[in-house]
């Protein structure tokens, strides 16, 4: 006879560079907590989204910072990098105290597991790039390829992407608010371009005088009207609500927001972050969904927006697996280690079907 053990200890390492990893972690948390006690290691220092998570360990980690014109701020990234501190934190992180270590593209946890020879699962969008079948741009970036495959290595991989490109790659994790929504079109365009300054984006959008925009800004603390632009603070629910009722969404070529826009059947216009190879890979995948990709905000940006809004909607995204199924596969694939001594009757098995939500 096998028993479902409800009190396993789970360490979930979440990358806090940007908002997508945190948004996904908040959606996953109730499902993970069905299996046991979850501690979160939050690594990174430039997310604008409040992490409503059981954070037990916190680190500045290795963060990405952006300039004002759509690219990375390499000088700031370099100044924030402290290799000695990363190594110290990896040695101190008690990964050996957990039954399962889940790593969402976080380098300190990856290093800690290597140093202490602890199995782990690289779970998230970046894990999908281990597969040769995952879409890539025609022009390869060797450094970018190395980062995607070596930045956070693990003993097991479960990837998330727009389509199931391989047998270990599954559907995106979509927020419940989006899953339960009835999309409508109230005429506005939702905009989130964190890799550009507000001034650059506002100047460009105000040229489209007859189009209302919801511009989500990391600097905004309250809703403010600037002619045809409603400047809004970043919030998980606020941005989701805006997308549900939008005529279209303009954003970077990340993963979570484009996936939700495609799921809602919304028109989507993407501007990849310059120099970020993962976004160029995502752009290659999004082009197969008929999503227009542009390189920068320039003098043609206004005409591009009008042309885009008059074009056909992209190919919709279909979820092949539910969040519950995906978390079940993560737990099943994870190497479950018991911290207490085993007995011959202690089978320590997991049955995701028995832990499903009503």
XYZ file of C-alpha atoms in Angstrom:
358
model
C 0.000 0.000 0.000
C 1.356 3.460 -0.947
C 0.713 6.667 0.922
C 0.464 10.261 -0.264
C 2.737 12.289 2.007
C 1.339 15.839 2.358
C 4.221 17.406 4.255
C 7.154 17.258 1.883
C 9.407 20.334 1.906
C 9.665 22.259 -1.345
C 12.160 24.995 -2.159
C 10.981 27.165 -5.053
C 13.659 29.532 -6.385
C 12.146 32.425 -8.338
C 14.013 34.894 -10.527
C 12.920 38.456 -9.720
C 14.403 40.049 -12.829
C 11.243 41.405 -14.416
C 7.693 40.578 -13.385
C 6.877 37.434 -15.351
C 8.577 34.917 -13.055
C 6.884 36.367 -9.976
C 3.454 36.462 -11.646
C 3.836 32.801 -12.623
C 5.010 31.834 -9.127
C 1.957 33.470 -7.526
C -0.304 31.507 -9.859
C 1.510 28.239 -9.104
C 1.691 28.612 -5.336
C -1.759 27.187 -4.420
C -1.039 24.106 -6.544
C 2.409 23.525 -5.017
C 1.041 23.966 -1.500
C -1.291 21.013 -2.091
C 1.819 18.836 -2.048
C 3.618 20.222 0.978
C 5.288 23.189 2.633
C 6.799 25.682 0.196
C 9.644 28.103 0.927
C 10.518 30.659 -1.747
C 13.985 31.946 -2.577
C 13.541 35.261 -4.393
C 16.598 36.360 -6.350
C 16.920 39.664 -8.178
C 16.396 43.329 -7.472
C 14.471 44.965 -10.289
C 10.955 43.558 -10.297
C 8.102 46.062 -10.053
C 5.495 43.539 -8.976
C 4.835 42.894 -5.290
C 5.685 39.262 -4.578
C 2.740 37.793 -2.660
C 4.757 34.667 -1.927
C 6.092 32.821 1.167
C 9.595 34.268 0.758
C 12.049 32.718 3.227
C 15.319 33.608 1.478
C 16.099 36.842 -0.386
C 19.064 37.859 -2.530
C 19.962 40.636 -4.946
C 21.212 37.821 -7.153
C 22.159 38.654 -10.713
C 19.719 41.192 -12.148
C 19.138 42.667 -15.574
C 18.682 46.426 -15.897
C 17.375 48.366 -18.865
C 18.252 51.689 -20.430
C 15.778 54.186 -21.865
C 15.812 53.150 -25.524
C 14.885 49.488 -25.534
C 18.158 47.819 -24.555
C 20.079 46.495 -21.570
C 22.110 48.778 -19.308
C 25.324 46.733 -19.289
C 27.199 49.174 -17.061
C 24.570 48.937 -14.323
C 24.434 45.136 -14.637
C 28.226 44.955 -14.246
C 28.258 47.327 -11.262
C 25.649 45.227 -9.457
C 27.483 41.942 -10.078
C 29.239 40.511 -7.016
C 30.580 37.041 -7.831
C 32.019 36.530 -4.346
C 28.623 37.230 -2.769
C 26.864 34.863 -5.187
C 29.293 32.072 -4.280
C 28.856 32.760 -0.547
C 25.048 32.677 -0.822
C 25.155 29.445 -2.831
C 27.198 27.793 -0.065
C 24.822 29.056 2.613
C 21.536 28.219 0.883
C 20.282 25.041 2.660
C 19.066 23.133 -0.420
C 19.904 19.867 1.349
C 17.023 20.468 3.789
C 14.388 20.136 1.052
C 12.755 17.130 -0.590
C 12.319 18.893 -3.926
C 14.161 21.935 -5.287
C 12.347 23.741 -8.105
C 14.387 26.355 -9.913
C 12.864 28.991 -12.201
C 16.081 30.106 -13.963
C 17.912 31.166 -10.811
C 21.709 30.828 -10.751
C 22.418 30.765 -6.977
C 20.149 27.782 -6.349
C 21.618 26.007 -9.373
C 25.137 26.526 -8.003
C 24.090 25.474 -4.488
C 22.660 22.202 -5.808
C 25.831 21.555 -7.789
C 28.095 22.203 -4.819
C 26.027 19.987 -2.520
C 25.086 17.388 -5.165
C 21.356 17.888 -4.660
C 18.933 17.040 -7.500
C 16.779 19.881 -8.799
C 14.235 20.708 -11.492
C 14.697 23.650 -13.838
C 11.046 24.544 -14.344
C 9.868 27.444 -16.471
C 10.138 29.085 -19.845
C 13.940 29.098 -20.032
C 14.038 25.318 -19.493
C 12.396 24.891 -22.902
C 15.552 26.152 -24.652
C 17.382 22.930 -23.780
C 15.485 21.391 -26.710
C 16.856 21.799 -30.257
C 13.236 21.982 -31.445
C 12.464 25.260 -29.661
C 12.268 28.182 -32.149
C 15.397 30.300 -32.472
C 16.261 33.294 -34.674
C 18.128 32.640 -37.920
C 21.142 34.504 -36.558
C 22.403 32.610 -33.531
C 24.006 34.359 -30.559
C 26.598 32.008 -29.036
C 26.730 33.873 -25.725
C 22.937 33.983 -25.564
C 22.751 30.259 -26.295
C 25.270 29.564 -23.528
C 23.349 31.656 -20.978
C 20.036 29.928 -21.757
C 21.522 26.464 -21.364
C 24.142 27.000 -18.614
C 22.960 29.880 -16.404
C 20.770 27.634 -14.235
C 21.489 23.976 -14.884
C 19.610 21.175 -13.141
C 19.232 17.404 -13.112
C 15.739 17.589 -14.651
C 13.983 20.060 -16.950
C 10.336 20.921 -17.508
C 9.813 23.751 -19.951
C 6.914 26.059 -20.749
C 6.366 27.608 -24.178
C 3.724 28.786 -26.626
C 3.560 25.268 -28.128
C 4.698 21.791 -27.071
C 7.913 21.740 -29.103
C 9.285 18.695 -27.232
C 8.052 15.987 -24.873
C 9.163 17.935 -21.779
C 7.724 21.288 -22.913
C 4.198 22.165 -21.820
C 1.659 24.970 -22.082
C 2.094 28.421 -20.491
C 0.813 29.035 -16.966
C -2.111 31.427 -17.447
C -3.469 33.484 -14.542
C -6.869 32.395 -13.236
C -8.219 35.895 -13.885
C -7.381 35.449 -17.573
C -8.658 31.865 -17.736
C -12.051 32.882 -16.339
C -12.360 36.096 -18.377
C -14.834 36.948 -21.103
C -12.724 39.146 -23.413
C -14.216 42.343 -24.800
C -12.994 45.278 -26.862
C -13.404 48.666 -25.197
C -11.120 50.353 -27.707
C -7.966 51.012 -25.671
C -4.510 49.517 -26.216
C -2.640 48.104 -23.196
C 1.058 48.980 -23.214
C 3.885 47.612 -21.077
C 7.393 48.442 -22.315
C 9.654 48.387 -19.261
C 12.781 48.585 -21.418
C 11.857 52.114 -22.577
C 11.524 55.254 -20.495
C 8.030 56.683 -19.970
C 9.082 59.828 -21.826
C 10.021 57.910 -24.981
C 6.837 55.821 -24.972
C 4.511 58.738 -24.147
C 5.983 60.908 -26.901
C 5.392 58.110 -29.433
C 1.881 57.172 -28.292
C 0.617 60.759 -28.168
C 1.096 60.943 -31.936
C -1.758 58.427 -32.240
C -4.214 61.056 -31.013
C -7.414 59.102 -31.639
C -6.276 55.901 -29.891
C -6.644 55.598 -26.096
C -3.738 53.843 -24.387
C -3.299 52.288 -20.953
C 0.422 52.717 -20.280
C 1.684 50.665 -17.328
C 4.690 52.379 -15.772
C 7.187 51.313 -13.114
C 7.372 54.975 -12.062
C 3.631 55.654 -11.740
C 2.217 55.607 -8.209
C -1.331 56.650 -9.148
C -3.516 56.783 -12.256
C -2.767 59.898 -14.282
C -4.210 61.141 -17.584
C -1.854 62.540 -20.227
C -4.090 63.409 -23.179
C -4.916 60.070 -24.883
C -2.756 58.103 -22.440
C -3.851 56.784 -19.058
C -0.675 56.278 -17.040
C -1.171 53.384 -14.591
C 0.899 51.766 -11.817
C 2.019 48.190 -12.428
C -0.205 45.611 -10.779
C -1.022 42.022 -11.612
C -4.800 42.443 -11.511
C -4.791 45.908 -13.072
C -2.812 44.872 -16.121
C -4.852 41.689 -16.572
C -8.109 43.674 -16.431
C -6.778 46.143 -18.991
C -5.742 43.318 -21.342
C -9.098 41.551 -21.075
C -10.921 44.640 -22.371
C -8.239 45.867 -24.799
C -8.257 46.194 -28.564
C -4.643 45.094 -28.495
C -1.467 44.799 -26.410
C 1.961 46.334 -27.072
C 4.790 44.808 -25.052
C 8.240 43.233 -25.175
C 8.854 39.735 -26.517
C 8.765 38.125 -23.092
C 6.707 35.054 -22.344
C 3.880 35.513 -19.831
C 2.228 38.634 -21.279
C 2.370 37.484 -24.944
C 1.026 34.063 -23.900
C -1.925 35.642 -22.080
C -2.613 38.048 -24.953
C -2.674 35.148 -27.434
C -4.897 33.099 -25.132
C -7.361 36.016 -24.982
C -7.290 36.279 -28.780
C -5.947 39.835 -28.656
C -3.896 41.613 -31.275
C -0.290 41.675 -30.119
C 2.647 43.895 -31.137
C 6.066 43.030 -29.698
C 9.329 44.970 -29.335
C 12.077 42.595 -28.161
C 14.616 43.928 -25.674
C 17.780 44.704 -27.623
C 20.608 42.343 -26.784
C 18.419 39.841 -24.910
C 18.658 36.616 -26.881
C 15.748 34.919 -25.129
C 13.405 37.618 -26.408
C 14.708 37.169 -29.951
C 13.940 33.440 -29.599
C 10.448 34.268 -28.378
C 10.020 36.643 -31.306
C 10.867 33.807 -33.699
C 8.136 31.697 -32.076
C 5.622 34.568 -32.041
C 6.061 35.214 -35.754
C 4.519 31.774 -36.334
C 1.434 33.094 -34.521
C 1.293 36.026 -37.012
C 2.480 38.496 -34.368
C 4.321 41.509 -35.859
C 7.774 42.129 -34.378
C 9.458 45.546 -34.560
C 12.958 46.452 -33.454
C 12.536 49.900 -31.962
C 10.359 52.962 -31.416
C 11.213 55.219 -34.340
C 9.556 57.634 -36.797
C 7.572 54.741 -38.310
C 6.076 53.638 -34.989
C 2.817 55.580 -35.362
C 2.097 54.156 -38.823
C 2.967 50.686 -37.538
C 0.368 50.938 -34.764
C -2.422 51.965 -37.155
C -1.518 49.202 -39.621
C -1.348 46.651 -36.806
C -4.763 47.577 -35.370
C -6.374 47.197 -38.809
C -4.793 43.766 -39.389
C -6.151 40.318 -38.591
C -5.883 38.898 -35.083
C -3.005 36.449 -34.478
C -3.315 32.709 -34.364
C -4.835 31.841 -30.950
C -2.909 29.978 -28.275
C -4.452 26.679 -27.158
C -3.574 25.207 -23.781
C -2.687 21.533 -24.084
C -2.231 21.056 -20.326
C -3.825 22.656 -17.285
C -1.789 24.242 -14.491
C -2.780 21.394 -12.215
C -1.510 18.809 -14.706
C 1.780 20.679 -15.193
C 2.472 20.956 -11.457
C 1.641 17.267 -11.117
C 4.270 16.458 -13.753
C 6.826 18.645 -11.972
C 6.286 16.775 -8.729
C 6.292 13.396 -10.445
C 9.533 14.164 -12.305
C 11.204 15.613 -9.212
C 13.535 13.327 -7.327
C 11.812 13.147 -3.971
C 14.266 12.653 -1.121
C 13.183 11.998 2.427
C 15.047 13.969 5.046
C 13.999 11.587 7.865
C 15.139 7.924 7.927
C 13.079 5.636 5.690
C 11.191 2.564 6.836
C 10.277 -0.353 4.607
C 6.644 0.816 4.585
C 7.477 4.434 3.784
C 6.950 4.536 0.013
C 6.767 8.332 -0.201
C 4.873 8.417 -3.509
C 2.927 11.270 -5.069
C -0.338 10.962 -6.954
C -1.230 14.314 -8.543
C -4.743 13.151 -9.516
C -5.629 12.700 -5.867
C -4.510 16.254 -5.126
C -6.423 18.006 -7.905
C -8.569 21.053 -7.303
C -12.325 20.891 -7.318
